[in-house]
PDB file of C-alpha atoms in Angstrom:
ATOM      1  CA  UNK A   1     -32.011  35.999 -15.472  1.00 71.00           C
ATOM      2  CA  UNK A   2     -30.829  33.947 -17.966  1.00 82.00           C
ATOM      3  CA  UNK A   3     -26.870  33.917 -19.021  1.00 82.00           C
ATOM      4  CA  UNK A   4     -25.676  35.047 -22.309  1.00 91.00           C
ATOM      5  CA  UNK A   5     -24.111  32.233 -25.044  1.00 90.00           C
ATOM      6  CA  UNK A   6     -20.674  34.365 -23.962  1.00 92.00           C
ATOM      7  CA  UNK A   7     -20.877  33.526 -20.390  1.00 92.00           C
ATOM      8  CA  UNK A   8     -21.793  30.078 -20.142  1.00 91.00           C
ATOM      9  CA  UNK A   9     -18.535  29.470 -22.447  1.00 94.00           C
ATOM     10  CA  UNK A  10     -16.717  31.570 -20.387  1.00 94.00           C
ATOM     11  CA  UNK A  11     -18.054  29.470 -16.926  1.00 94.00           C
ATOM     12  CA  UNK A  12     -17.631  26.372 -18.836  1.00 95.00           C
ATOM     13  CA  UNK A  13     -14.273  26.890 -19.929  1.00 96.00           C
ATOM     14  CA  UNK A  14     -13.228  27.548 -16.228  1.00 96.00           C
ATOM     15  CA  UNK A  15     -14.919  24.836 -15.170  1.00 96.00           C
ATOM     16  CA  UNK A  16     -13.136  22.537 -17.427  1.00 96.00           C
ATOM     17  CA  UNK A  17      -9.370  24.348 -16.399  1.00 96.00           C
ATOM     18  CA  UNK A  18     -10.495  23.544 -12.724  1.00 96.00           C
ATOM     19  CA  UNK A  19     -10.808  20.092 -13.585  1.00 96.00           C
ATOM     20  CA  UNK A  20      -7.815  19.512 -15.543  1.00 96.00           C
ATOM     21  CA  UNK A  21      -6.070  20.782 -12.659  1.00 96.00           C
ATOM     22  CA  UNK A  22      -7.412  18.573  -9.798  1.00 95.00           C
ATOM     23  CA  UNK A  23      -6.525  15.596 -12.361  1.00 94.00           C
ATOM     24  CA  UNK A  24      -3.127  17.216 -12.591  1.00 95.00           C
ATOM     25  CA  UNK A  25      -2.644  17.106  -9.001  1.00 96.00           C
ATOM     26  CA  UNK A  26      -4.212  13.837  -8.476  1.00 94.00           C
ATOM     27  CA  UNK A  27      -1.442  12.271 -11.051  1.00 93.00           C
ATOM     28  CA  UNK A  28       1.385  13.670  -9.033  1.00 95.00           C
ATOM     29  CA  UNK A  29      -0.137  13.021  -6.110  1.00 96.00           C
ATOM     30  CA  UNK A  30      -0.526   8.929  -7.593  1.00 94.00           C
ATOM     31  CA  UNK A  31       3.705   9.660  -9.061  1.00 95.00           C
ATOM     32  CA  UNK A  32       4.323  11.020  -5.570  1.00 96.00           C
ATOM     33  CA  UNK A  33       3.105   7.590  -3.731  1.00 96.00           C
ATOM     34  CA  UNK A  34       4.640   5.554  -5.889  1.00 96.00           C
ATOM     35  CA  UNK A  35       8.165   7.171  -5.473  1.00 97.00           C
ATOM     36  CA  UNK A  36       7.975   6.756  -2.193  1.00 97.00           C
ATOM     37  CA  UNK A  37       6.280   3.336  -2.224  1.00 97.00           C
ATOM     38  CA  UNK A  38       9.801   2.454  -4.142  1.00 97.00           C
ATOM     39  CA  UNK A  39      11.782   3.804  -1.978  1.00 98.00           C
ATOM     40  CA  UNK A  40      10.227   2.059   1.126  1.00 97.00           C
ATOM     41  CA  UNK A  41      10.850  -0.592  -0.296  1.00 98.00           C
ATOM     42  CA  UNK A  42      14.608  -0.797  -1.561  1.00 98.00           C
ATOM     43  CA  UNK A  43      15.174   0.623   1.710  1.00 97.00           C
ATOM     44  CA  UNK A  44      13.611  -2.778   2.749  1.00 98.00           C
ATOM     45  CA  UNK A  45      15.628  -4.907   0.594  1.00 98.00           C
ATOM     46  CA  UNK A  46      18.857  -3.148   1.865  1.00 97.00           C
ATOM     47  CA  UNK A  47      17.894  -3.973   5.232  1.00 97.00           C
ATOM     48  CA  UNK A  48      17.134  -7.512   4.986  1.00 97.00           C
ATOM     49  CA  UNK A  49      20.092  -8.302   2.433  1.00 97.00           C
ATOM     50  CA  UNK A  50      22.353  -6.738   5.464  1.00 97.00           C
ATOM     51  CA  UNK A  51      20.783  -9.120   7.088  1.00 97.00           C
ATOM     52  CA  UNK A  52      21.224 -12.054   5.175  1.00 97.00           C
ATOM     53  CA  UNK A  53      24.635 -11.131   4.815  1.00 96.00           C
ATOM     54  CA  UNK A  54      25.569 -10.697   8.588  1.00 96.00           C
ATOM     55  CA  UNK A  55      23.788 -13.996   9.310  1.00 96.00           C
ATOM     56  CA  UNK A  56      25.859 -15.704   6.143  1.00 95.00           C
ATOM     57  CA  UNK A  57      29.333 -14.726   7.534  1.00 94.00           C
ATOM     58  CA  UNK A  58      28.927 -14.873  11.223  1.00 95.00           C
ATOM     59  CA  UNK A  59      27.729 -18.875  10.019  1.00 94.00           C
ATOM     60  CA  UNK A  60      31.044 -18.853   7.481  1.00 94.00           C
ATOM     61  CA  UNK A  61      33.320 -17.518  10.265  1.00 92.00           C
ATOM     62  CA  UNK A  62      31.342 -18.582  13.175  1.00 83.00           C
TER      63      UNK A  62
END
């Protein structure tokens, strides 16, 4: 049984909105890592600059 010119278009053009969505989600799902990527690390930063700055003024007062 053999499809009709209609219903290949119709399975294509499903096919081709399933797609677009998994690239969709993939992309956030890339944007999502990197947010939180950044804010591991200026969470990080803040840490160790803390850091820094306790050992600077306990050797300034110390």
């Amino acid at each position: 049984m053999a499809l009709t010119a209609e219903e290949e278009q119709k399975i294509r053009a499903l096919l081709a909105k399933e797609e677009a969505q998994k690239k969709k989600s993939i992309l956030q799902s890339k944007d999502n890592l990197k947010t939180w990527l950044k804010q591991v690390a200026f969470w990080l930063l803040e840490k160790l600059t803390d850091k820094a700055m306790d050992i600077l003024f306990s050797y300034l007062l110390g």
